[in-house]
Every structure is written in C-alpha cells, then in structure tokens.
Amino acid sequence: MRSRSTLLEDWNKVLSSCDKPAYLAIAEAIELEIQRGVLQLDDRLPPIRELAKGLNLDYTTVARAYQEAQHRGLITSKAGVGSYVRIRNSNQLEAEPTLIEMTMNMAPEPQEPELLARMRHGARHVTEQGNFHRLTRYQDFGGTEDDQQAAAVWLNGVSPHHKGRTVLVTPGIQATLAGLMNGLVGAGNTLCAEAITYPGVKAMAGLLGIRTLGIPGDAQGILPDALEAHCRINKVRALYLNPTIQNPTTRTISETRRREIVEVARYFGLKIIEDDPYSKLMHNPPTSLASLAPELTYYVNGLSKTCSAGLRIAFLVCPTELESKRIASSLRATQIMASPMCSALATQWILDGTAQMCLDNIRLMSQRRQLIARRILGDFKIETNPEAFHLWLNLPSAWSQSAFCGRLLNRGIAIASADMFCLEGATPNAVRLSLGGNLNDERLEHTLRIVAETLNSYPANH
C-alpha cells in the first residue's frame, strides 16, 4: 500500500474533479485502487478522523464513504479495530460474513436451564416484592444498607480488608474508575499504570486530561525499580493496577512483587487504584493490594466478569470512612447513583446464591475453553490463565498485528490488537482473544481453527 500522504493526495484530486457527492467519490476511489492493485487484501485504511482532516471533510461524510465501501464489499470495518481491504479486486465480491465478536472481554454466558431459571426467578422476585416505587426513585449514593451488606459478602475471600468499612455500591467498574481517576489524579496530573494495560484507562485518561506513564514489567508484574524511578522524576498522583488475571495479558502479580510494589507506594505516599474484577475467578487468589496497604488502596470489584456483563454494579472500598464519604460525594456529582433496580437484583442474586452459581458456571466454562484454546493454539506463543476467559497471543514474525487483525476481520472474526492496550514504549506484536460472550464451545473451536489456519498462512504482501 502506498503512503498515506500519497493516498490523500490522490483522493483529493479525485474529489476536486468529481461532481458526485464526496462520500460516493471516496468509495469509488477505493474501488478503483483495489482494481489497480494499489490497495491490496488486508491493507488498513486511514482512520476516519485522520482521513476527514486530510481531505478537509467532516467526520460524517467520511464515515458514510466507508459505510458505502463496506456495503459494496470492498472493506470491512470494526470500531476499535479499523477498516481493512477485504477483496483483491472488485470481481471477488462475496457475502459479508456474520461477525464473531472477540474484542469485548465478556464472560461466557450461562446456558444451563436450572441456572437461567434461578436468574429469572430472582429478577421477578425483585420487581414483585414490597414497594415497587423504591426501585424507581432516587436513592443516596452508595446503595442501601442491604446492598452494602451483600457487597461485603461478595468481597469475602478476595479482599477481607473491607470488614468494618463501608462498601460503596456504584454504577459499574468503568464509571467508578473514571470517578477515582478524576478525584485522585485530576486534569494535568500524572497516573502510572502497567505499560500494557486495560484500554479503558487510556480512554478515560485522555478524556480527563490526565497524563499516563507506563511502567514496564515481567511475568511477575510491574518492576518496582521502574515505578520508583518514575516517582522520583515525576509527580505521580496514583498508580492504577489490574493485578489478578490482568486484561489483556492474563498475568497475575506475584505475592512477593505485590509487597515490593506496596513498599514503593508507601515510601512515596502513592495512592493505589486496584481494579480487581477477575480475582473471584481464581479458587486461590493472591492477597489483594488493599489487604497489604489498606491505607493507600481504593479497591474496586464487581459483577460484570463473574456474573453478568449487563449488571452494571461495582463495589468500592476506600482507605478510610472519611475518604469514602468524600469519594461518594464526588461520584454522586457525575453519576447520581447506581440503578436501584440493578442494585436490588445484584443483592438478591448474591444472597440467594445465584451469583455464586453464575461464578461457578463461568469458571467451569472458562477452564473448558482454555483447554480448547491450548489444544488448537498450543503450537503458538500464547499467555493465559486456566481460569481466565481471554488469552494473549504473540504473533509469528511474518504477521504484523494490523495485518493479522485485518485478515481475521475479513474472515468475520474481530479481535483486539496490542496497540489498543499500550501506554508507551515498543508495542508487542500481539493480540488479545476473548473466549467468552455468546460463543458456544463448538463455535469457539471453529473460530480458533480459523485463527490457527491464519497464523500458519502468510500475509498477502509477504
């Protein structure tokens, strides 16, 4: 594929000499360059915003052009992944495949009739008991006393430090992390995180005007010496960590490394945001950072990865009761409250055992799917955890992550490339695959065989 500057120059000429609407002119320019062999299979097109700026057009026009090109079967587009050429020439049009979504890291969905019946029963019970209006009114931020007690029950075993403290019930982990980043760091200030980290942190930091610094690590977790060096040079306000079955690498920070990190944080008075949604997937999770440094740590857990992705309920434990009140006031200003309906359902499922059954079921399905993945992808360099529902795949040198994602997207499979997760430094040539969501075992196996087949093939321009 020619350089983007040359591509923009050619397309500007097409637009200036064409009397058709700009979106049609762009689509036809893509088709012409495919016919000429300038654009080839798996070539990545410029992002919509970049192209709009280069062609002096608005975002909507370019987005419509890409939609038109996709409708003609020329390209495949996926938000967060990009737009790729999907045919070698315009005579090879084929039906658009049904997209297999592996970019969102969702837990496997329970299918057992008994469990589904329990979930439905709990939902009916919540809406039918007592005063229905209590579920439709505003409530104080942090949940009712019953909600907070249920949250404390759920946190037993993964972070026992919460006993005797208020557990705030919040509207999902993502919203809670955004509130903590805003309240603890703030615009213009610095947050440290793993160099390869949860992409939501990148997005939220950008929106909030927060500077992020990536801390390098190894199989045991971030390097304490590197964290210390950053803290000596920069005025770091907080450290974000996803320490257990990390997204995307599945790594878990070792017990020893956790204590070393806490030692550095204590020395510099560094606040720790512990994002811990996957720890309950492990039968024997390591000691939480919050248990090692309760005076520094803001501990966040929830139900999205262990019960239901659509149940947007999270649990937050702050270092002190006074800080809990301050953070609750800050979160209330932007989030009002967690949905009383969702909070009541979460409480019902926790107390009647349904949430634990969901967790047990997700564990079993995740373990089974990891075995499938190892059987099919075992000859390749993968990193994973037996109790996770995602894996980190290091690509062979023949494939770039961009070309590999594009080739799979052309085959109807959407995966997440490493550049989505990297804060700074060299981006590893890797991708993350989610094994959960609505895929059943049979469809997952079929999908992973396509991934393996693609790994063993060569890029179009190899």
CSV table of C-alpha atoms in Angstrom, one decimal:
chain,number,residue,atom,x,y,z
A,1,MET,CA,0.0,0.0,0.0
A,2,ARG,CA,1.3,3.5,-0.9
A,3,SER,CA,2.0,6.0,1.9
A,4,ARG,CA,-1.0,7.8,3.4
A,5,SER,CA,0.3,11.1,2.2
A,6,THR,CA,0.2,9.9,-1.4
A,7,LEU,CA,-3.2,8.3,-0.8
A,8,LEU,CA,-4.6,11.6,0.5
A,9,GLU,CA,-3.1,13.5,-2.4
A,10,ASP,CA,-4.7,11.1,-5.0
A,11,TRP,CA,-8.1,11.2,-3.2
A,12,ASN,CA,-8.0,15.0,-3.0
A,13,LYS,CA,-7.5,15.0,-6.8
A,14,VAL,CA,-10.5,12.7,-7.3
A,15,LEU,CA,-12.7,14.9,-5.1
A,16,SER,CA,-11.7,18.1,-6.9
A,17,SER,CA,-12.5,16.6,-10.3
A,18,CYS,CA,-15.7,14.6,-9.5
A,19,ASP,CA,-19.2,16.1,-9.5
A,20,LYS,CA,-20.6,13.2,-7.3
A,21,PRO,CA,-21.2,13.6,-3.6
A,22,ALA,CA,-17.9,13.3,-1.7
A,23,TYR,CA,-18.9,10.0,0.1
A,24,LEU,CA,-19.5,8.3,-3.3
A,25,ALA,CA,-16.3,9.7,-4.8
A,26,ILE,CA,-14.3,8.2,-1.9
A,27,ALA,CA,-16.0,4.8,-2.2
A,28,GLU,CA,-15.3,4.7,-5.9
A,29,ALA,CA,-11.7,5.8,-5.4
A,30,ILE,CA,-11.3,2.8,-3.0
A,31,GLU,CA,-12.8,0.5,-5.6
A,32,LEU,CA,-10.6,1.9,-8.4
A,33,GLU,CA,-7.4,1.5,-6.4
A,34,ILE,CA,-8.4,-2.1,-5.5
A,35,GLN,CA,-8.8,-2.8,-9.2
A,36,ARG,CA,-5.4,-1.3,-10.0
A,37,GLY,CA,-3.8,-3.3,-7.2
A,38,VAL,CA,-2.7,-0.2,-5.3
A,39,LEU,CA,-4.9,-1.3,-2.3
A,40,GLN,CA,-4.5,-5.0,-1.5
A,41,LEU,CA,-6.1,-7.5,0.7
A,42,ASP,CA,-5.6,-6.7,4.5
A,43,ASP,CA,-4.4,-3.1,3.8
A,44,ARG,CA,-5.5,-0.9,6.6
A,45,LEU,CA,-7.2,2.4,5.5
A,46,PRO,CA,-6.7,5.6,7.3
A,47,PRO,CA,-8.8,6.2,10.5
A,48,ILE,CA,-12.0,8.2,9.7
A,49,ARG,CA,-10.9,11.3,11.7
A,50,GLU,CA,-7.4,11.3,10.0
A,51,LEU,CA,-8.9,11.0,6.5
A,52,ALA,CA,-11.6,13.7,7.2
A,53,LYS,CA,-8.8,16.1,8.3
A,54,GLY,CA,-6.6,15.2,5.3
A,55,LEU,CA,-9.5,15.6,2.8
A,56,ASN,CA,-10.9,18.7,4.6
A,57,LEU,CA,-14.2,16.9,5.1
A,58,ASP,CA,-16.4,16.4,8.1
A,59,TYR,CA,-16.3,13.2,10.0
A,60,THR,CA,-19.9,12.1,9.0
A,61,THR,CA,-19.1,12.3,5.2
A,62,VAL,CA,-16.0,10.0,5.5
A,63,ALA,CA,-17.9,7.6,7.8
A,64,ARG,CA,-20.6,7.4,5.2
A,65,ALA,CA,-18.0,6.8,2.5
A,66,TYR,CA,-16.6,3.9,4.5
A,67,GLN,CA,-20.1,2.6,5.0
A,68,GLU,CA,-20.7,2.7,1.3
A,69,ALA,CA,-17.4,0.9,0.6
A,70,GLN,CA,-18.4,-1.7,3.1
A,71,HIS,CA,-21.8,-2.1,1.5
A,72,ARG,CA,-20.1,-2.7,-1.8
A,73,GLY,CA,-18.0,-5.5,-0.2
A,74,LEU,CA,-14.7,-3.5,-0.6
A,75,ILE,CA,-13.7,-3.2,3.0
A,76,THR,CA,-14.5,-4.5,6.5
A,77,SER,CA,-14.8,-2.0,9.4
A,78,LYS,CA,-15.0,-2.6,13.1
A,79,ALA,CA,-15.0,0.1,15.8
A,80,GLY,CA,-11.7,0.0,17.8
A,81,VAL,CA,-10.1,-2.3,15.2
A,82,GLY,CA,-10.1,-0.3,12.0
A,83,SER,CA,-11.1,-0.5,8.3
A,84,TYR,CA,-9.4,-3.1,6.0
A,85,VAL,CA,-9.5,-4.0,2.4
A,86,ARG,CA,-11.3,-7.4,2.2
A,87,ILE,CA,-11.0,-8.4,-1.5
A,88,ARG,CA,-8.2,-8.4,-4.1
A,89,ASN,CA,-10.3,-6.8,-6.8
A,90,SER,CA,-13.9,-5.8,-7.4
A,91,ASN,CA,-14.7,-9.0,-9.2
A,92,GLN,CA,-14.3,-11.0,-6.0
A,93,LEU,CA,-17.2,-9.7,-4.0
A,94,GLU,CA,-18.7,-12.1,-1.6
A,95,ALA,CA,-21.4,-12.1,1.1
A,96,GLU,CA,-20.5,-10.2,4.3
A,97,PRO,CA,-19.7,-12.8,7.0
A,98,THR,CA,-21.5,-12.9,10.3
A,99,LEU,CA,-19.1,-11.1,12.7
A,100,ILE,CA,-17.7,-13.2,15.5
A,101,GLU,CA,-17.0,-10.7,18.3
A,102,MET,CA,-13.9,-11.4,20.3
A,103,THR,CA,-12.8,-7.8,21.1
A,104,MET,CA,-15.1,-7.3,24.1
A,105,ASN,CA,-13.8,-9.3,27.1
A,106,MET,CA,-17.1,-10.8,28.2
A,107,ALA,CA,-17.6,-13.8,30.4
A,108,PRO,CA,-19.1,-16.9,28.9
A,109,GLU,CA,-22.9,-16.7,29.1
A,110,PRO,CA,-24.6,-19.3,31.3
A,111,GLN,CA,-26.7,-21.8,29.3
A,112,GLU,CA,-27.8,-24.3,31.9
A,113,PRO,CA,-31.7,-24.3,32.2
A,114,GLU,CA,-31.6,-24.5,36.0
A,115,LEU,CA,-29.3,-21.5,36.4
A,116,LEU,CA,-31.2,-19.5,33.9
A,117,ALA,CA,-34.4,-20.3,35.7
A,118,ARG,CA,-32.9,-19.1,39.0
A,119,MET,CA,-31.7,-15.9,37.4
A,120,ARG,CA,-35.2,-15.2,36.0
A,121,HIS,CA,-36.8,-16.0,39.3
A,122,GLY,CA,-34.6,-13.6,41.1
A,123,ALA,CA,-35.5,-10.8,38.6
A,124,ARG,CA,-39.2,-11.5,39.1
A,125,HIS,CA,-38.8,-11.6,42.9
A,126,VAL,CA,-37.1,-8.2,43.0
A,127,THR,CA,-39.9,-6.5,41.0
A,128,GLU,CA,-42.8,-8.2,42.7
A,129,GLN,CA,-41.8,-7.9,46.4
A,130,GLY,CA,-42.5,-4.9,48.6
A,131,ASN,CA,-43.0,-1.3,47.3
A,132,PHE,CA,-42.1,-1.2,43.6
A,133,HIS,CA,-41.6,2.5,43.7
A,134,ARG,CA,-38.5,2.1,45.9
A,135,LEU,CA,-36.8,0.7,42.8
A,136,THR,CA,-37.8,3.7,40.6
A,137,ARG,CA,-36.8,6.6,43.0
A,138,TYR,CA,-33.6,8.4,43.6
A,139,GLN,CA,-31.5,6.9,46.4
A,140,ASP,CA,-28.5,8.0,48.4
A,141,PHE,CA,-25.2,7.3,46.6
A,142,GLY,CA,-23.6,4.1,47.7
A,143,GLY,CA,-26.6,1.8,47.9
A,144,THR,CA,-28.9,0.8,50.7
A,145,GLU,CA,-27.7,-1.0,53.9
A,146,ASP,CA,-28.9,-4.3,52.4
A,147,ASP,CA,-27.0,-3.7,49.2
A,148,GLN,CA,-23.8,-2.8,51.1
A,149,GLN,CA,-24.0,-5.9,53.3
A,150,ALA,CA,-24.5,-8.1,50.2
A,151,ALA,CA,-21.5,-6.4,48.6
A,152,ALA,CA,-19.4,-7.2,51.7
A,153,VAL,CA,-20.5,-10.9,51.4
A,154,TRP,CA,-19.3,-10.9,47.8
A,155,LEU,CA,-15.9,-9.5,48.6
A,156,ASN,CA,-15.2,-12.1,51.3
A,157,GLY,CA,-12.3,-14.3,50.2
A,158,VAL,CA,-10.8,-11.8,47.7
A,159,SER,CA,-10.3,-8.7,49.9
A,160,PRO,CA,-11.2,-9.3,53.5
A,161,HIS,CA,-9.7,-5.9,54.5
A,162,HIS,CA,-13.2,-4.4,53.9
A,163,LYS,CA,-14.6,-5.7,57.2
A,164,GLY,CA,-15.8,-2.9,59.4
A,165,ARG,CA,-15.7,-0.4,56.5
A,166,THR,CA,-18.4,1.0,54.2
A,167,VAL,CA,-18.6,-0.8,50.9
A,168,LEU,CA,-20.0,1.7,48.3
A,169,VAL,CA,-22.3,0.2,45.7
A,170,THR,CA,-21.6,2.1,42.4
A,171,PRO,CA,-22.8,2.0,38.8
A,172,GLY,CA,-20.2,-0.3,37.3
A,173,ILE,CA,-16.4,-0.6,37.4
A,174,GLN,CA,-15.8,1.7,34.4
A,175,ALA,CA,-17.7,4.6,35.9
A,176,THR,CA,-16.1,4.1,39.2
A,177,LEU,CA,-12.6,4.1,37.8
A,178,ALA,CA,-13.3,7.3,35.9
A,179,GLY,CA,-14.5,8.9,39.1
A,180,LEU,CA,-11.5,7.8,41.0
A,181,MET,CA,-9.1,8.9,38.3
A,182,ASN,CA,-10.8,12.3,38.3
A,183,GLY,CA,-10.9,12.6,42.1
A,184,LEU,CA,-7.4,11.2,42.9
A,185,VAL,CA,-5.4,12.4,39.9
A,186,GLY,CA,-7.2,15.2,38.0
A,187,ALA,CA,-6.5,17.1,34.8
A,188,GLY,CA,-2.9,17.9,34.1
A,189,ASN,CA,-1.5,15.4,36.6
A,190,THR,CA,0.1,12.0,36.3
A,191,LEU,CA,-1.2,8.5,36.7
A,192,CYS,CA,1.1,5.4,36.5
A,193,ALA,CA,-0.1,2.1,35.2
A,194,GLU,CA,1.2,-1.1,33.6
A,195,ALA,CA,2.8,-0.4,30.2
A,196,ILE,CA,0.4,-2.9,28.8
A,197,THR,CA,-2.9,-2.1,30.5
A,198,TYR,CA,-6.7,-2.1,30.3
A,199,PRO,CA,-7.7,0.1,27.4
A,200,GLY,CA,-10.4,1.9,29.3
A,201,VAL,CA,-7.7,3.6,31.4
A,202,LYS,CA,-6.2,5.1,28.2
A,203,ALA,CA,-9.5,6.3,27.0
A,204,MET,CA,-10.6,7.8,30.4
A,205,ALA,CA,-7.2,9.4,31.0
A,206,GLY,CA,-7.4,11.1,27.6
A,207,LEU,CA,-10.9,12.4,28.2
A,208,LEU,CA,-10.0,13.7,31.7
A,209,GLY,CA,-6.7,15.3,30.6
A,210,ILE,CA,-4.6,13.0,32.7
A,211,ARG,CA,-1.0,12.2,31.7
A,212,THR,CA,-0.3,8.4,31.8
A,213,LEU,CA,3.1,6.8,32.4
A,214,GLY,CA,3.5,3.1,31.5
A,215,ILE,CA,5.6,1.0,34.0
A,216,PRO,CA,7.4,-1.9,32.3
A,217,GLY,CA,7.1,-5.3,33.9
A,218,ASP,CA,7.8,-9.0,33.6
A,219,ALA,CA,5.9,-12.2,34.3
A,220,GLN,CA,5.7,-11.3,38.0
A,221,GLY,CA,4.2,-7.8,37.4
A,222,ILE,CA,5.4,-4.3,37.1
A,223,LEU,CA,9.0,-3.7,38.1
A,224,PRO,CA,9.3,-1.9,41.5
A,225,ASP,CA,12.6,-0.2,40.5
A,226,ALA,CA,10.9,1.2,37.4
A,227,LEU,CA,8.0,2.5,39.5
A,228,GLU,CA,10.4,4.1,41.9
A,229,ALA,CA,12.3,5.8,39.1
A,230,HIS,CA,9.2,7.3,37.7
A,231,CYS,CA,8.1,8.5,41.1
A,232,ARG,CA,11.5,10.2,41.7
A,233,ILE,CA,11.4,12.0,38.4
A,234,ASN,CA,7.6,12.8,38.1
A,235,LYS,CA,5.0,14.0,40.5
A,236,VAL,CA,2.8,10.9,40.3
A,237,ARG,CA,-0.6,11.1,42.0
A,238,ALA,CA,-1.7,7.5,41.8
A,239,LEU,CA,-0.9,4.0,40.5
A,240,TYR,CA,-3.6,2.0,38.6
A,241,LEU,CA,-3.2,-1.8,38.6
A,242,ASN,CA,-5.3,-4.7,37.3
A,243,PRO,CA,-3.2,-7.2,39.4
A,244,THR,CA,-5.1,-10.5,39.0
A,245,ILE,CA,-5.7,-12.2,35.6
A,246,GLN,CA,-4.8,-8.9,34.0
A,247,ASN,CA,-6.5,-7.6,30.9
A,248,PRO,CA,-5.1,-8.2,28.4
A,249,THR,CA,-2.1,-10.4,29.3
A,250,THR,CA,-3.8,-12.7,31.9
A,251,ARG,CA,-0.7,-12.2,34.1
A,252,THR,CA,-1.2,-12.2,37.9
A,253,ILE,CA,1.2,-10.1,40.0
A,254,SER,CA,3.0,-12.5,42.4
A,255,GLU,CA,2.7,-12.2,46.2
A,256,THR,CA,6.3,-11.1,46.6
A,257,ARG,CA,6.0,-8.5,43.8
A,258,ARG,CA,2.8,-7.1,45.4
A,259,ARG,CA,4.7,-6.5,48.7
A,260,GLU,CA,7.5,-4.8,46.8
A,261,ILE,CA,5.1,-2.5,45.0
A,262,VAL,CA,3.4,-1.6,48.2
A,263,GLU,CA,6.7,-0.7,49.8
A,264,VAL,CA,7.4,1.8,47.0
A,265,ALA,CA,3.9,3.2,47.2
A,266,ARG,CA,4.2,3.7,50.9
A,267,TYR,CA,7.6,5.5,50.5
A,268,PHE,CA,6.2,8.0,48.1
A,269,GLY,CA,2.7,8.2,49.6
A,270,LEU,CA,1.3,6.9,46.3
A,271,LYS,CA,-2.4,6.2,46.1
A,272,ILE,CA,-3.3,2.8,44.5
A,273,ILE,CA,-6.4,2.1,42.4
A,274,GLU,CA,-6.8,-1.7,42.5
A,275,ASP,CA,-9.1,-2.8,39.6
A,276,ASP,CA,-9.9,-6.4,40.6
A,277,PRO,CA,-12.8,-7.8,38.6
A,278,TYR,CA,-11.2,-11.2,37.8
A,279,SER,CA,-9.9,-12.3,41.2
A,280,LYS,CA,-13.0,-14.3,42.1
A,281,LEU,CA,-12.4,-16.5,39.0
A,282,MET,CA,-9.4,-17.9,40.9
A,283,HIS,CA,-10.0,-20.5,43.6
A,284,ASN,CA,-7.0,-19.3,45.5
A,285,PRO,CA,-6.4,-15.6,44.5
A,286,PRO,CA,-3.3,-13.9,45.9
A,287,THR,CA,-3.5,-11.3,48.7
A,288,SER,CA,-5.1,-8.1,47.4
A,289,LEU,CA,-3.1,-4.9,47.4
A,290,ALA,CA,-5.9,-3.4,49.5
A,291,SER,CA,-5.2,-6.0,52.2
A,292,LEU,CA,-1.5,-5.3,52.1
A,293,ALA,CA,-1.9,-1.5,52.1
A,294,PRO,CA,-5.4,-0.6,53.2
A,295,GLU,CA,-4.4,3.0,54.0
A,296,LEU,CA,-3.4,3.6,50.3
A,297,THR,CA,-5.7,1.5,48.2
A,298,TYR,CA,-9.0,2.2,46.6
A,299,TYR,CA,-10.3,-1.3,45.9
A,300,VAL,CA,-12.8,-1.9,43.0
A,301,ASN,CA,-14.6,-5.2,42.3
A,302,GLY,CA,-17.9,-6.0,40.7
A,303,LEU,CA,-20.2,-8.5,38.9
A,304,SER,CA,-19.5,-7.8,35.2
A,305,LYS,CA,-16.9,-10.5,34.8
A,306,THR,CA,-18.2,-13.0,37.3
A,307,CYS,CA,-21.9,-12.9,37.0
A,308,SER,CA,-23.4,-10.7,34.2
A,309,ALA,CA,-21.9,-8.1,31.9
A,310,GLY,CA,-25.1,-6.2,31.7
A,311,LEU,CA,-25.5,-5.9,35.5
A,312,ARG,CA,-23.7,-2.6,35.9
A,313,ILE,CA,-22.9,-2.8,39.6
A,314,ALA,CA,-19.5,-2.4,41.2
A,315,PHE,CA,-18.2,-2.3,44.8
A,316,LEU,CA,-15.7,0.2,46.1
A,317,VAL,CA,-13.8,0.2,49.4
A,318,CYS,CA,-11.8,3.4,50.2
A,319,PRO,CA,-8.9,3.7,52.7
A,320,THR,CA,-11.0,5.4,55.4
A,321,GLU,CA,-14.6,6.2,56.2
A,322,LEU,CA,-13.9,9.9,55.8
A,323,GLU,CA,-12.4,9.2,52.3
A,324,SER,CA,-15.3,7.0,51.5
A,325,LYS,CA,-17.7,9.9,52.2
A,326,ARG,CA,-15.5,12.3,50.1
A,327,ILE,CA,-15.4,9.9,47.1
A,328,ALA,CA,-19.1,9.2,47.4
A,329,SER,CA,-19.8,12.9,47.2
A,330,SER,CA,-17.6,13.2,44.1
A,331,LEU,CA,-19.1,10.2,42.4
A,332,ARG,CA,-22.6,11.4,43.2
A,333,ALA,CA,-21.9,14.7,41.3
A,334,THR,CA,-21.4,12.8,38.0
A,335,GLN,CA,-23.2,9.5,38.4
A,336,ILE,CA,-26.1,10.3,40.8
A,337,MET,CA,-26.4,6.7,42.0
A,338,ALA,CA,-26.3,3.0,40.9
A,339,SER,CA,-29.6,1.9,39.4
A,340,PRO,CA,-31.8,0.8,42.4
A,341,MET,CA,-33.2,-2.0,40.1
A,342,CYS,CA,-29.7,-3.3,39.3
A,343,SER,CA,-28.6,-3.0,42.9
A,344,ALA,CA,-31.6,-4.9,44.2
A,345,LEU,CA,-31.1,-7.7,41.6
A,346,ALA,CA,-27.4,-7.9,42.5
A,347,THR,CA,-28.3,-8.1,46.2
A,348,GLN,CA,-30.9,-10.8,45.5
A,349,TRP,CA,-28.6,-12.9,43.4
A,350,ILE,CA,-25.7,-12.7,46.0
A,351,LEU,CA,-27.9,-13.5,49.0
A,352,ASP,CA,-29.8,-16.4,47.4
A,353,GLY,CA,-26.7,-18.0,45.9
A,354,THR,CA,-27.5,-17.3,42.3
A,355,ALA,CA,-24.4,-15.1,41.8
A,356,GLN,CA,-22.2,-17.8,43.2
A,357,MET,CA,-23.8,-20.4,40.8
A,358,CYS,CA,-23.0,-18.0,38.0
A,359,LEU,CA,-19.4,-17.7,39.1
A,360,ASP,CA,-19.0,-21.4,39.4
A,361,ASN,CA,-20.5,-21.9,35.9
A,362,ILE,CA,-18.3,-19.2,34.4
A,363,ARG,CA,-15.2,-20.8,36.0
A,364,LEU,CA,-16.1,-24.2,34.5
A,365,MET,CA,-16.8,-22.8,31.0
A,366,SER,CA,-13.6,-20.7,31.1
A,367,GLN,CA,-11.5,-23.7,32.1
A,368,ARG,CA,-13.1,-25.8,29.3
A,369,ARG,CA,-12.5,-23.1,26.7
A,370,GLN,CA,-8.9,-22.7,27.8
A,371,LEU,CA,-8.4,-26.4,27.2
A,372,ILE,CA,-9.9,-25.9,23.7
A,373,ALA,CA,-7.6,-23.0,23.0
A,374,ARG,CA,-4.5,-24.8,24.2
A,375,ARG,CA,-5.4,-27.8,22.0
A,376,ILE,CA,-5.8,-25.7,18.9
A,377,LEU,CA,-3.2,-22.9,19.5
A,378,GLY,CA,-0.7,-24.8,21.6
A,379,ASP,CA,2.0,-24.7,18.9
A,380,PHE,CA,1.9,-20.9,19.1
A,381,LYS,CA,3.2,-18.5,21.8
A,382,ILE,CA,0.2,-17.8,24.0
A,383,GLU,CA,-0.1,-16.4,27.5
A,384,THR,CA,-3.1,-17.4,29.6
A,385,ASN,CA,-4.5,-18.5,32.9
A,386,PRO,CA,-6.6,-21.7,33.3
A,387,GLU,CA,-9.4,-19.7,35.0
A,388,ALA,CA,-9.4,-16.8,32.5
A,389,PHE,CA,-11.7,-16.3,29.6
A,390,HIS,CA,-9.2,-14.4,27.4
A,391,LEU,CA,-5.7,-15.1,26.2
A,392,TRP,CA,-2.7,-13.1,24.9
A,393,LEU,CA,-1.3,-14.4,21.5
A,394,ASN,CA,2.2,-13.4,20.4
A,395,LEU,CA,2.2,-13.4,16.6
A,396,PRO,CA,4.8,-15.0,14.4
A,397,SER,CA,7.2,-12.5,12.8
A,398,ALA,CA,5.6,-12.9,9.4
A,399,TRP,CA,2.5,-11.2,10.7
A,400,SER,CA,2.1,-7.6,11.9
A,401,GLN,CA,-0.8,-7.2,14.4
A,402,SER,CA,-2.5,-4.8,11.9
A,403,ALA,CA,-2.4,-7.3,9.0
A,404,PHE,CA,-3.4,-10.2,11.2
A,405,CYS,CA,-6.4,-8.3,12.7
A,406,GLY,CA,-7.4,-7.3,9.2
A,407,ARG,CA,-7.2,-10.8,7.7
A,408,LEU,CA,-9.3,-12.2,10.5
A,409,LEU,CA,-11.8,-9.3,10.2
A,410,ASN,CA,-12.1,-10.2,6.5
A,411,ARG,CA,-13.0,-13.7,7.6
A,412,GLY,CA,-15.6,-12.4,10.0
A,413,ILE,CA,-13.6,-12.5,13.3
A,414,ALA,CA,-12.9,-9.4,15.3
A,415,ILE,CA,-10.0,-9.4,17.8
A,416,ALA,CA,-8.1,-6.8,19.7
A,417,SER,CA,-4.6,-5.7,18.7
A,418,ALA,CA,-1.9,-4.9,21.2
A,419,ASP,CA,-1.7,-1.2,20.3
A,420,MET,CA,-5.1,-0.8,22.0
A,421,PHE,CA,-3.5,-1.7,25.3
A,422,CYS,CA,-0.1,0.0,25.3
A,423,LEU,CA,0.6,3.3,27.1
A,424,GLU,CA,4.2,3.8,25.9
A,425,GLY,CA,7.3,2.1,24.6
A,426,ALA,CA,7.6,-0.6,21.9
A,427,THR,CA,4.2,-2.2,21.2
A,428,PRO,CA,4.5,-6.0,21.3
A,429,ASN,CA,3.4,-7.8,18.2
A,430,ALA,CA,0.4,-9.5,19.8
A,431,VAL,CA,-3.3,-9.7,20.0
A,432,ARG,CA,-5.9,-10.5,22.7
A,433,LEU,CA,-8.7,-13.0,22.1
A,434,SER,CA,-11.8,-13.2,24.2
A,435,LEU,CA,-13.2,-16.7,24.7
A,436,GLY,CA,-16.4,-15.7,26.3
A,437,GLY,CA,-19.6,-13.9,25.3
A,438,ASN,CA,-22.3,-15.7,23.4
A,439,LEU,CA,-19.9,-18.2,21.7
A,440,ASN,CA,-20.6,-21.8,22.5
A,441,ASP,CA,-17.8,-24.4,22.6
A,442,GLU,CA,-18.5,-25.6,19.1
A,443,ARG,CA,-18.4,-22.2,17.5
A,444,LEU,CA,-15.4,-21.2,19.6
A,445,GLU,CA,-13.5,-24.3,18.3
A,446,HIS,CA,-14.4,-23.5,14.7
A,447,THR,CA,-13.3,-19.8,15.2
A,448,LEU,CA,-9.9,-20.8,16.8
A,449,ARG,CA,-9.2,-23.2,14.0
A,450,ILE,CA,-9.6,-20.3,11.6
A,451,VAL,CA,-7.2,-18.3,13.8
A,452,ALA,CA,-4.7,-21.2,13.7
A,453,GLU,CA,-5.1,-21.6,10.0
A,454,THR,CA,-4.4,-17.8,9.5
A,455,LEU,CA,-1.4,-18.0,11.7
A,456,ASN,CA,0.1,-20.7,9.6
A,457,SER,CA,-0.6,-18.8,6.4
A,458,TYR,CA,1.2,-15.6,5.1
A,459,PRO,CA,0.1,-12.0,4.7
A,460,ALA,CA,-0.9,-11.0,1.2
A,461,ASN,CA,2.2,-8.9,0.7
A,462,HIS,CA,4.6,-11.4,2.3
